mmCIF file of C-alpha atoms and ligand atoms in Angstrom:
data_model
loop_
_atom_site.group_PDB
_atom_site.id
_atom_site.type_symbol
_atom_site.label_atom_id
_atom_site.label_comp_id
_atom_site.label_asym_id
_atom_site.label_seq_id
_atom_site.Cartn_x
_atom_site.Cartn_y
_atom_site.Cartn_z
ATOM 1 C CA UNK A 1 32.137 252.484 102.616
ATOM 2 C CA UNK A 2 31.488 256.033 103.290
ATOM 3 C CA UNK A 3 33.120 258.563 100.758
ATOM 4 C CA UNK A 4 34.677 260.321 103.870
ATOM 5 C CA UNK A 5 36.558 257.442 105.260
ATOM 6 C CA UNK A 6 40.230 258.108 105.476
ATOM 7 C CA UNK A 7 41.018 255.030 103.391
ATOM 8 C CA UNK A 8 38.845 255.885 100.356
ATOM 9 C CA UNK A 9 40.439 257.678 97.363
ATOM 10 C CA UNK A 10 40.529 261.395 98.306
ATOM 11 C CA UNK A 11 38.587 263.827 96.395
ATOM 12 C CA UNK A 12 39.665 267.392 97.382
ATOM 13 C CA UNK A 13 38.127 268.203 100.707
ATOM 14 C CA UNK A 14 36.410 271.452 101.860
ATOM 15 C CA UNK A 15 35.738 272.747 105.302
ATOM 16 C CA UNK A 16 33.470 275.613 106.133
ATOM 17 C CA UNK A 17 31.483 276.925 109.103
ATOM 18 C CA UNK A 18 28.777 279.382 110.147
ATOM 19 C CA UNK A 19 28.331 280.809 113.571
ATOM 20 C CA UNK A 20 24.982 280.105 115.282
ATOM 21 C CA UNK A 21 24.733 283.580 116.516
ATOM 22 C CA UNK A 22 21.355 284.789 115.513
ATOM 23 C CA UNK A 23 18.978 285.077 112.616
ATOM 24 C CA UNK A 24 20.200 283.472 109.404
ATOM 25 C CA UNK A 25 19.996 285.704 106.459
ATOM 26 C CA UNK A 26 20.127 285.672 102.681
ATOM 27 C CA UNK A 27 23.857 286.613 102.897
ATOM 28 C CA UNK A 28 24.672 283.414 104.746
ATOM 29 C CA UNK A 29 22.694 281.369 102.382
ATOM 30 C CA UNK A 30 24.030 282.941 99.127
ATOM 31 C CA UNK A 31 27.590 283.653 100.446
ATOM 32 C CA UNK A 32 27.923 280.102 101.988
ATOM 33 C CA UNK A 33 25.282 277.440 102.229
ATOM 34 C CA UNK A 34 24.161 277.456 98.657
ATOM 35 C CA UNK A 35 27.765 276.864 97.413
ATOM 36 C CA UNK A 36 28.183 274.221 100.114
ATOM 37 C CA UNK A 37 25.419 272.242 98.650
ATOM 38 C CA UNK A 38 26.904 272.532 95.083
ATOM 39 C CA UNK A 39 30.380 271.445 96.219
ATOM 40 C CA UNK A 40 29.041 268.092 97.414
ATOM 41 C CA UNK A 41 29.188 266.989 93.669
ATOM 42 C CA UNK A 42 32.886 267.448 93.435
ATOM 43 C CA UNK A 43 34.452 267.478 97.027
ATOM 44 C CA UNK A 44 34.390 265.723 100.254
ATOM 45 C CA UNK A 45 32.687 268.189 102.517
ATOM 46 C CA UNK A 46 32.866 268.909 106.251
ATOM 47 C CA UNK A 47 30.363 271.547 107.474
ATOM 48 C CA UNK A 48 30.272 272.916 110.944
ATOM 49 C CA UNK A 49 28.121 275.006 113.217
ATOM 50 C CA UNK A 50 30.931 277.050 115.002
ATOM 51 C CA UNK A 51 29.367 277.512 118.437
ATOM 52 C CA UNK A 52 32.702 278.256 120.013
ATOM 53 C CA UNK A 53 33.163 281.236 117.738
ATOM 54 C CA UNK A 54 29.625 282.407 118.618
ATOM 55 C CA UNK A 55 30.488 282.740 122.273
ATOM 56 C CA UNK A 56 33.153 285.320 121.528
ATOM 57 C CA UNK A 57 30.101 287.613 121.836
ATOM 58 C CA UNK A 58 27.921 287.142 124.974
ATOM 59 C CA UNK A 59 24.948 284.725 124.052
ATOM 60 C CA UNK A 60 21.927 283.980 125.897
ATOM 61 C CA UNK A 61 22.104 280.276 126.776
ATOM 62 C CA UNK A 62 18.698 279.002 125.608
ATOM 63 C CA UNK A 63 19.069 281.053 122.315
ATOM 64 C CA UNK A 64 22.514 279.741 121.542
ATOM 65 C CA UNK A 65 21.265 276.111 121.809
ATOM 66 C CA UNK A 66 18.262 276.872 119.639
ATOM 67 C CA UNK A 67 20.313 278.820 117.041
ATOM 68 C CA UNK A 68 22.741 275.978 116.877
ATOM 69 C CA UNK A 69 19.989 273.421 116.000
ATOM 70 C CA UNK A 70 18.307 275.877 113.711
ATOM 71 C CA UNK A 71 21.599 276.352 111.830
ATOM 72 C CA UNK A 72 22.034 272.699 111.381
ATOM 73 C CA UNK A 73 18.541 272.447 110.162
ATOM 74 C CA UNK A 74 19.280 275.140 107.532
ATOM 75 C CA UNK A 75 22.212 273.147 106.316
ATOM 76 C CA UNK A 76 20.018 270.043 105.863
ATOM 77 C CA UNK A 77 16.954 271.885 104.534
ATOM 78 C CA UNK A 78 19.219 273.581 101.913
ATOM 79 C CA UNK A 79 20.371 270.189 100.642
ATOM 80 C CA UNK A 80 23.600 269.381 102.655
ATOM 81 C CA UNK A 81 23.350 265.672 102.572
ATOM 82 C CA UNK A 82 24.597 264.046 105.845
ATOM 83 C CA UNK A 83 25.139 260.735 104.045
ATOM 84 C CA UNK A 84 27.747 262.352 101.801
ATOM 85 C CA UNK A 85 29.133 265.159 103.988
ATOM 86 C CA UNK A 86 30.071 265.537 107.600
ATOM 87 C CA UNK A 87 27.809 267.851 109.533
ATOM 88 C CA UNK A 88 28.682 268.584 113.031
ATOM 89 C CA UNK A 89 28.908 271.129 115.940
ATOM 90 C CA UNK A 90 32.349 272.529 116.695
ATOM 91 C CA UNK A 91 32.223 272.099 120.368
ATOM 92 C CA UNK A 92 31.467 268.431 120.140
ATOM 93 C CA UNK A 93 35.024 267.846 118.888
ATOM 94 C CA UNK A 94 37.515 269.095 121.390
ATOM 95 C CA UNK A 95 40.380 268.912 119.124
ATOM 96 C CA UNK A 96 39.494 272.383 117.762
ATOM 97 C CA UNK A 97 40.379 273.961 120.989
ATOM 98 C CA UNK A 98 43.348 271.895 121.427
ATOM 99 C CA UNK A 99 44.840 272.624 118.008
ATOM 100 C CA UNK A 100 43.987 276.388 118.541
ATOM 101 C CA UNK A 101 46.247 276.314 121.608
ATOM 102 C CA UNK A 102 49.164 275.050 119.699
ATOM 103 C CA UNK A 103 48.576 277.378 116.885
ATOM 104 C CA UNK A 104 48.395 280.255 119.316
ATOM 105 C CA UNK A 105 51.992 279.537 120.152
ATOM 106 C CA UNK A 106 53.116 280.392 116.581
ATOM 107 C CA UNK A 107 50.611 283.213 115.937
ATOM 108 C CA UNK A 108 51.848 286.983 116.225
ATOM 109 C CA UNK A 109 49.785 289.545 118.108
ATOM 110 C CA UNK A 110 50.604 291.860 115.252
ATOM 111 C CA UNK A 111 48.815 289.776 112.609
ATOM 112 C CA UNK A 112 45.682 289.273 114.702
ATOM 113 C CA UNK A 113 45.553 293.110 115.405
ATOM 114 C CA UNK A 114 45.555 293.638 111.530
ATOM 115 C CA UNK A 115 42.310 291.483 111.005
ATOM 116 C CA UNK A 116 39.683 293.889 109.674
ATOM 117 C CA UNK A 117 36.883 291.939 111.411
ATOM 118 C CA UNK A 118 38.585 292.410 114.816
ATOM 119 C CA UNK A 119 39.123 296.015 114.067
ATOM 120 C CA UNK A 120 35.423 296.498 113.090
ATOM 121 C CA UNK A 121 34.071 294.528 116.136
ATOM 122 C CA UNK A 122 36.140 296.524 118.614
ATOM 123 C CA UNK A 123 36.028 299.961 117.029
ATOM 124 C CA UNK A 124 35.662 302.409 119.762
ATOM 125 C CA UNK A 125 36.189 299.835 122.551
ATOM 126 C CA UNK A 126 39.004 300.160 125.266
ATOM 127 C CA UNK A 127 41.639 297.546 124.819
ATOM 128 C CA UNK A 128 41.381 296.928 128.432
ATOM 129 C CA UNK A 129 37.925 295.343 128.100
ATOM 130 C CA UNK A 130 38.157 293.488 124.797
ATOM 131 C CA UNK A 131 37.869 289.824 125.299
ATOM 132 C CA UNK A 132 40.966 287.768 124.318
ATOM 133 C CA UNK A 133 38.642 285.235 122.568
ATOM 134 C CA UNK A 134 37.557 287.925 120.150
ATOM 135 C CA UNK A 135 41.159 288.714 119.458
ATOM 136 C CA UNK A 136 42.080 285.127 119.046
ATOM 137 C CA UNK A 137 39.008 284.109 117.032
ATOM 138 C CA UNK A 138 40.819 283.739 113.718
ATOM 139 C CA UNK A 139 43.207 281.221 115.249
ATOM 140 C CA UNK A 140 40.209 279.063 116.191
ATOM 141 C CA UNK A 141 39.137 279.352 112.558
ATOM 142 C CA UNK A 142 42.514 278.308 111.383
ATOM 143 C CA UNK A 143 42.334 275.236 113.655
ATOM 144 C CA UNK A 144 38.832 274.320 112.226
ATOM 145 C CA UNK A 145 40.195 274.255 108.789
ATOM 146 C CA UNK A 146 43.655 272.793 109.343
ATOM 147 C CA UNK A 147 42.379 269.797 111.486
ATOM 148 C CA UNK A 148 40.437 268.355 108.478
ATOM 149 C CA UNK A 149 43.428 269.116 106.123
ATOM 150 C CA UNK A 150 40.940 270.933 103.882
ATOM 151 C CA UNK A 151 42.169 271.919 100.378
ATOM 152 C CA UNK A 152 39.574 274.575 100.092
ATOM 153 C CA UNK A 153 37.347 276.926 102.122
ATOM 154 C CA UNK A 154 34.286 278.215 100.537
ATOM 155 C CA UNK A 155 33.288 281.526 102.225
ATOM 156 C CA UNK A 156 31.927 284.948 101.576
ATOM 157 C CA UNK A 157 34.303 287.773 100.858
ATOM 158 C CA UNK A 158 34.468 288.995 104.350
ATOM 159 C CA UNK A 159 36.331 285.761 105.560
ATOM 160 C CA UNK A 160 38.964 285.866 102.969
ATOM 161 C CA UNK A 161 41.435 287.516 105.321
ATOM 162 C CA UNK A 162 40.888 284.885 107.936
ATOM 163 C CA UNK A 163 41.631 282.079 105.325
ATOM 164 C CA UNK A 164 44.854 283.952 104.362
ATOM 165 C CA UNK A 165 45.909 283.998 107.964
ATOM 166 C CA UNK A 166 45.144 280.128 108.097
ATOM 167 C CA UNK A 167 47.415 279.612 105.016
ATOM 168 C CA UNK A 168 50.210 281.687 106.763
ATOM 169 C CA UNK A 169 49.938 279.647 109.992
ATOM 170 C CA UNK A 170 49.964 276.357 108.097
ATOM 171 C CA UNK A 171 53.039 277.142 106.153
ATOM 172 C CA UNK A 172 54.696 278.667 109.312
ATOM 173 C CA UNK A 173 54.038 275.416 111.262
ATOM 174 C CA UNK A 174 55.100 273.188 108.449
ATOM 175 C CA UNK A 175 58.385 274.973 107.878
ATOM 176 C CA UNK A 176 59.218 275.056 111.720
ATOM 177 C CA UNK A 177 58.142 271.595 112.812
ATOM 178 C CA UNK A 178 57.866 269.541 109.559
ATOM 179 C CA UNK A 179 54.780 269.021 107.447
ATOM 180 C CA UNK A 180 51.488 268.416 109.175
ATOM 181 C CA UNK A 181 48.988 270.661 107.435
ATOM 182 C CA UNK A 182 47.553 271.183 103.964
ATOM 183 C CA UNK A 183 47.663 274.840 102.896
ATOM 184 C CA UNK A 184 44.016 275.660 101.977
ATOM 185 C CA UNK A 185 42.667 277.898 99.268
ATOM 186 C CA UNK A 186 39.720 280.221 99.932
ATOM 187 C CA UNK A 187 36.879 279.751 97.376
ATOM 188 C CA UNK A 188 34.882 282.890 96.958
ATOM 189 C CA UNK A 189 32.174 282.547 94.334
ATOM 190 C CA UNK A 190 31.269 285.716 92.358
ATOM 191 C CA UNK A 191 27.554 285.801 92.775
ATOM 192 C CA UNK A 192 26.403 286.078 96.382
ATOM 193 C CA UNK A 193 29.859 286.565 97.796
ATOM 194 C CA UNK A 194 28.917 290.015 99.226
ATOM 195 C CA UNK A 195 25.196 290.518 99.738
ATOM 196 C CA UNK A 196 24.752 294.016 101.050
ATOM 197 C CA UNK A 197 22.244 295.534 103.394
ATOM 198 C CA UNK A 198 18.798 296.553 102.016
ATOM 199 C CA UNK A 199 19.005 299.779 103.872
ATOM 200 C CA UNK A 200 22.496 300.787 102.934
ATOM 201 C CA UNK A 201 24.396 299.134 100.073
ATOM 202 C CA UNK A 202 27.738 300.167 101.642
ATOM 203 C CA UNK A 203 27.327 297.724 104.516
ATOM 204 C CA UNK A 204 27.099 293.939 104.246
ATOM 205 C CA UNK A 205 23.956 292.278 105.017
ATOM 206 C CA UNK A 206 24.361 291.129 108.581
ATOM 207 C CA UNK A 207 22.438 289.682 111.484
ATOM 208 C CA UNK A 208 23.933 292.207 113.822
ATOM 209 C CA UNK A 209 22.928 295.139 111.815
ATOM 210 C CA UNK A 210 20.386 297.294 113.697
ATOM 211 C CA UNK A 211 17.273 297.110 111.637
ATOM 212 C CA UNK A 212 15.323 294.075 110.530
ATOM 213 C CA UNK A 213 14.499 295.688 107.216
ATOM 214 C CA UNK A 214 18.239 295.580 106.370
ATOM 215 C CA UNK A 215 18.193 291.811 105.845
ATOM 216 C CA UNK A 216 15.919 289.029 104.517
ATOM 217 C CA UNK A 217 15.906 286.160 107.074
ATOM 218 C CA UNK A 218 15.741 282.638 105.787
ATOM 219 C CA UNK A 219 12.493 282.162 107.747
ATOM 220 C CA UNK A 220 10.779 285.425 106.586
ATOM 221 C CA UNK A 221 7.296 284.875 105.468
ATOM 222 C CA UNK A 222 6.338 285.762 101.927
ATOM 223 C CA UNK A 223 4.676 289.001 102.908
ATOM 224 C CA UNK A 224 7.635 290.061 104.937
ATOM 225 C CA UNK A 225 9.982 289.516 102.164
ATOM 226 C CA UNK A 226 7.678 291.458 99.796
ATOM 227 C CA UNK A 227 7.606 294.339 102.265
ATOM 228 C CA UNK A 228 11.240 294.452 102.742
ATOM 229 C CA UNK A 229 12.121 294.370 99.045
ATOM 230 C CA UNK A 230 9.485 296.942 98.393
ATOM 231 C CA UNK A 231 11.060 299.334 101.079
ATOM 232 C CA UNK A 232 14.724 298.415 99.978
ATOM 233 C CA UNK A 233 16.681 301.606 99.097
ATOM 234 C CA UNK A 234 17.211 302.345 95.403
ATOM 235 C CA UNK A 235 19.450 304.658 93.495
ATOM 236 C CA UNK A 236 18.539 307.871 91.737
ATOM 237 C CA UNK A 237 17.252 307.364 88.195
ATOM 238 C CA UNK A 238 14.758 304.766 87.251
ATOM 239 C CA UNK A 239 16.774 302.358 84.930
ATOM 240 C CA UNK A 240 17.216 298.747 86.185
ATOM 241 C CA UNK A 241 20.869 298.235 85.710
ATOM 242 C CA UNK A 242 24.131 297.708 87.766
ATOM 243 C CA UNK A 243 27.312 299.570 88.025
ATOM 244 C CA UNK A 244 29.337 301.721 90.385
ATOM 245 C CA UNK A 245 26.910 304.436 90.199
ATOM 246 C CA UNK A 246 24.070 302.254 91.274
ATOM 247 C CA UNK A 247 25.117 300.348 94.397
ATOM 248 C CA UNK A 248 21.618 299.463 95.539
ATOM 249 C CA UNK A 249 20.502 298.045 92.165
ATOM 250 C CA UNK A 250 23.766 296.125 91.743
ATOM 251 C CA UNK A 251 22.966 294.484 95.130
ATOM 252 C CA UNK A 252 19.434 293.582 94.227
ATOM 253 C CA UNK A 253 20.377 292.408 90.778
ATOM 254 C CA UNK A 254 23.064 290.272 92.266
ATOM 255 C CA UNK A 255 20.614 288.710 94.636
ATOM 256 C CA UNK A 256 18.239 288.094 91.680
ATOM 257 C CA UNK A 257 20.942 286.580 89.600
ATOM 258 C CA UNK A 258 22.277 284.272 92.379
ATOM 259 C CA UNK A 259 18.889 282.978 93.242
ATOM 260 C CA UNK A 260 17.544 282.574 89.718
ATOM 261 C CA UNK A 261 20.635 281.509 87.960
ATOM 262 C CA UNK A 262 19.982 284.184 85.265
ATOM 263 C CA UNK A 263 22.845 286.419 84.019
ATOM 264 C CA UNK A 264 22.663 289.939 85.179
ATOM 265 C CA UNK A 265 22.828 291.270 81.492
ATOM 266 C CA UNK A 266 19.766 289.148 80.751
ATOM 267 C CA UNK A 267 17.821 290.485 83.810
ATOM 268 C CA UNK A 268 18.805 294.130 82.984
ATOM 269 C CA UNK A 269 17.477 293.561 79.356
ATOM 270 C CA UNK A 270 14.324 292.063 80.679
ATOM 271 C CA UNK A 271 13.577 295.216 82.673
ATOM 272 C CA UNK A 272 14.704 297.739 80.112
ATOM 273 C CA UNK A 273 12.075 300.393 79.792
ATOM 274 C CA UNK A 274 10.352 299.146 83.044
ATOM 275 C CA UNK A 275 10.801 300.914 86.320
ATOM 276 C CA UNK A 276 12.052 299.733 89.738
ATOM 277 C CA UNK A 277 8.557 298.666 90.919
ATOM 278 C CA UNK A 278 8.171 295.949 88.399
ATOM 279 C CA UNK A 279 11.671 294.712 89.106
ATOM 280 C CA UNK A 280 11.285 294.722 92.850
ATOM 281 C CA UNK A 281 8.026 292.952 92.796
ATOM 282 C CA UNK A 282 9.443 290.157 90.629
ATOM 283 C CA UNK A 283 12.772 289.975 92.820
ATOM 284 C CA UNK A 284 10.352 289.474 95.789
ATOM 285 C CA UNK A 285 8.882 286.509 94.166
ATOM 286 C CA UNK A 286 12.229 285.060 93.118
ATOM 287 C CA UNK A 287 13.218 285.173 96.850
ATOM 288 C CA UNK A 288 9.910 283.836 98.124
ATOM 289 C CA UNK A 289 10.137 280.873 95.675
ATOM 290 C CA UNK A 290 13.659 280.113 96.588
ATOM 291 C CA UNK A 291 13.020 280.202 100.284
ATOM 292 C CA UNK A 292 9.759 278.288 100.277
ATOM 293 C CA UNK A 293 11.120 274.700 99.995
ATOM 294 C CA UNK A 294 13.795 275.445 102.453
ATOM 295 C CA UNK A 295 11.328 276.800 104.963
ATOM 296 C CA UNK A 296 9.035 273.736 104.539
ATOM 297 C CA UNK A 297 11.833 271.307 105.166
ATOM 298 C CA UNK A 298 12.984 273.247 108.249
ATOM 299 C CA UNK A 299 9.496 272.941 109.711
ATOM 300 C CA UNK A 300 9.582 269.225 109.096
ATOM 301 C CA UNK A 301 13.006 268.891 110.754
ATOM 302 C CA UNK A 302 11.661 271.029 113.678
ATOM 303 C CA UNK A 303 8.858 268.552 114.173
ATOM 304 C CA UNK A 304 11.270 265.590 114.569
ATOM 305 C CA UNK A 305 14.285 266.759 116.514
ATOM 306 C CA UNK A 306 15.665 263.268 116.671
ATOM 307 C CA UNK A 307 16.690 263.239 113.010
ATOM 308 C CA UNK A 308 18.871 266.327 113.416
ATOM 309 C CA UNK A 309 20.493 264.970 116.688
ATOM 310 C CA UNK A 310 21.345 261.661 114.966
ATOM 311 C CA UNK A 311 22.992 263.574 112.192
ATOM 312 C CA UNK A 312 25.099 265.516 114.661
ATOM 313 C CA UNK A 313 26.006 262.332 116.661
ATOM 314 C CA UNK A 314 27.356 260.556 113.556
ATOM 315 C CA UNK A 315 28.864 263.835 112.321
ATOM 316 C CA UNK A 316 30.838 264.385 115.474
ATOM 317 C CA UNK A 317 32.143 260.884 115.402
ATOM 318 C CA UNK A 318 33.282 261.103 111.764
ATOM 319 C CA UNK A 319 34.789 264.453 112.405
ATOM 320 C CA UNK A 320 36.605 263.481 115.475
ATOM 321 C CA UNK A 321 38.210 260.486 113.665
ATOM 322 C CA UNK A 322 39.797 262.808 111.147
ATOM 323 C CA UNK A 323 40.661 265.506 113.580
ATOM 324 C CA UNK A 324 42.398 263.098 115.916
ATOM 325 C CA UNK A 325 44.696 261.891 113.230
ATOM 326 C CA UNK A 326 45.817 265.392 112.460
ATOM 327 C CA UNK A 327 46.225 266.291 116.072
ATOM 328 C CA UNK A 328 48.345 263.147 116.769
ATOM 329 C CA UNK A 329 50.747 264.221 113.953
ATOM 330 C CA UNK A 330 50.802 267.818 115.274
ATOM 331 C CA UNK A 331 51.658 266.694 118.811
ATOM 332 C CA UNK A 332 54.410 264.331 117.387
ATOM 333 C CA UNK A 333 55.912 267.177 115.413
ATOM 334 C CA UNK A 334 55.818 269.588 118.370
ATOM 335 C CA UNK A 335 57.537 267.065 120.584
ATOM 336 C CA UNK A 336 54.624 266.402 123.056
ATOM 337 C CA UNK A 337 55.003 262.985 124.682
ATOM 338 C CA UNK A 338 52.198 260.558 123.553
ATOM 339 C CA UNK A 339 49.753 259.530 126.207
ATOM 340 C CA UNK A 340 50.908 256.030 127.424
HETATM 341 P P1 TYM B 1 29.594 283.983 109.683
HETATM 342 O O1 TYM B 1 29.066 283.172 110.639
HETATM 343 O O2 TYM B 1 29.812 285.494 110.008
HETATM 344 O O3 TYM B 1 29.180 283.837 108.221
HETATM 345 C C1 TYM B 1 29.067 282.511 107.584
HETATM 346 C C2 TYM B 1 29.261 282.551 106.199
HETATM 347 O O4 TYM B 1 28.351 283.453 105.473
HETATM 348 C C3 TYM B 1 29.135 284.444 104.739
HETATM 349 N N1 TYM B 1 28.426 285.722 104.794
HETATM 350 C C4 TYM B 1 28.149 286.475 103.738
HETATM 351 N N2 TYM B 1 28.338 286.258 102.411
HETATM 352 C C5 TYM B 1 27.801 287.125 101.537
HETATM 353 N N3 TYM B 1 27.239 288.296 102.013
HETATM 354 C C6 TYM B 1 26.986 288.563 103.235
HETATM 355 N N4 TYM B 1 26.337 289.651 103.585
HETATM 356 C C7 TYM B 1 27.457 287.626 104.182
HETATM 357 N N5 TYM B 1 27.476 287.532 105.610
HETATM 358 C C8 TYM B 1 28.005 286.435 105.955
HETATM 359 C C9 TYM B 1 30.493 284.547 105.447
HETATM 360 O O5 TYM B 1 31.574 284.931 104.621
HETATM 361 C C10 TYM B 1 30.642 283.049 105.856
HETATM 362 O O6 TYM B 1 31.119 282.255 104.734
HETATM 363 N N6 TYM B 1 34.443 283.058 110.995
HETATM 364 C C11 TYM B 1 33.406 282.715 110.201
HETATM 365 C C12 TYM B 1 32.891 281.327 110.674
HETATM 366 C C13 TYM B 1 33.979 280.220 110.614
HETATM 367 C C14 TYM B 1 34.518 279.501 109.484
HETATM 368 C C15 TYM B 1 35.429 278.742 109.923
HETATM 369 C C16 TYM B 1 34.214 279.703 108.144
HETATM 370 C C17 TYM B 1 34.523 279.683 111.669
HETATM 371 N N7 TYM B 1 35.374 278.619 111.323
HETATM 372 C C18 TYM B 1 36.208 277.816 109.040
HETATM 373 C C19 TYM B 1 35.042 278.891 107.264
HETATM 374 C C20 TYM B 1 35.934 277.898 107.772
HETATM 375 C C21 TYM B 1 32.219 283.622 110.380
HETATM 376 O O7 TYM B 1 32.112 284.375 111.473
HETATM 377 O O8 TYM B 1 31.226 283.460 109.431
#
């Protein structure tokens, strides 16, 4: 019996998702996927390519399709095991959109307006021309999580506020209509939870950031990684150490530590008396070595698309089974007449 069948003894369950909205970078890997892989040892895991979230920003059709499959390939190549975990595409399970509607009826405009990501994404835009989907995006995220009765949600720091909204909505629904949802906890791992831009350590590493040199893409070739790290901004002084006065070095040390598993203090000690150049050239090799096996496996998966499609077919079926049970309970709690 699959460990994810509803009848098996329940380990704590996690749900997490990533948008297939462009180039995948080291922030996504360290902030999310790397932890997802580790959590398979202790949790039942449900991992999703959230394509309905991606379309809150206009996408090019062919690119969205390709990015969605590329993202799933990254999950698989990084070590997400579809025998143990459910891997699927959000739009394949319509229950996400249905639950979102029901949650919309208990969500306040005020709380959505306070979401910092919404504020960032719409800074300078006129209210008249902001898409409702962008505003409502956190409610879809809440639906994703609550449908699977997830106990925990591993994410990077930037998603914490959305998980908190999810908790509020779950509690509000349970109090108003009777218990239907598990109230989930965010899990934010220290190392890698906030990978910053290589150009500007005040900004998070992001695929939407203007310049390509600000992020390391998962598929970057070794020479590209080396060049980007060589050019990454550093702080004044020459000492390899972290700290509030050294935001750039702190970021580079975090990346080194998260990928190598070494403690920051050990890395600092190793480079004491050496300059930035030595540290940077070793960091580049740490990144190249970490990405090489993932890139190789992605190439294999790209050569045989049927494997990934098979994973998604089974994943959608397994996800749907869980989602429909939650949705049936929610409908009953709200007073919707069951379909005869
Ligand atoms: P998204 O697609 O922007 O990012 C996916 C994951 O990567 C993390 N992340 C980072 N972590 C560290 N440093 C960075 N620079 C960095 N950039 C991104 C994010 O925190 C996230 O964990 N709304 C979500 C997707 C989503 C979701 C969900 C997540 C939809 N439904 C349900 C969890 C549960 C988003 O836009 O993430």
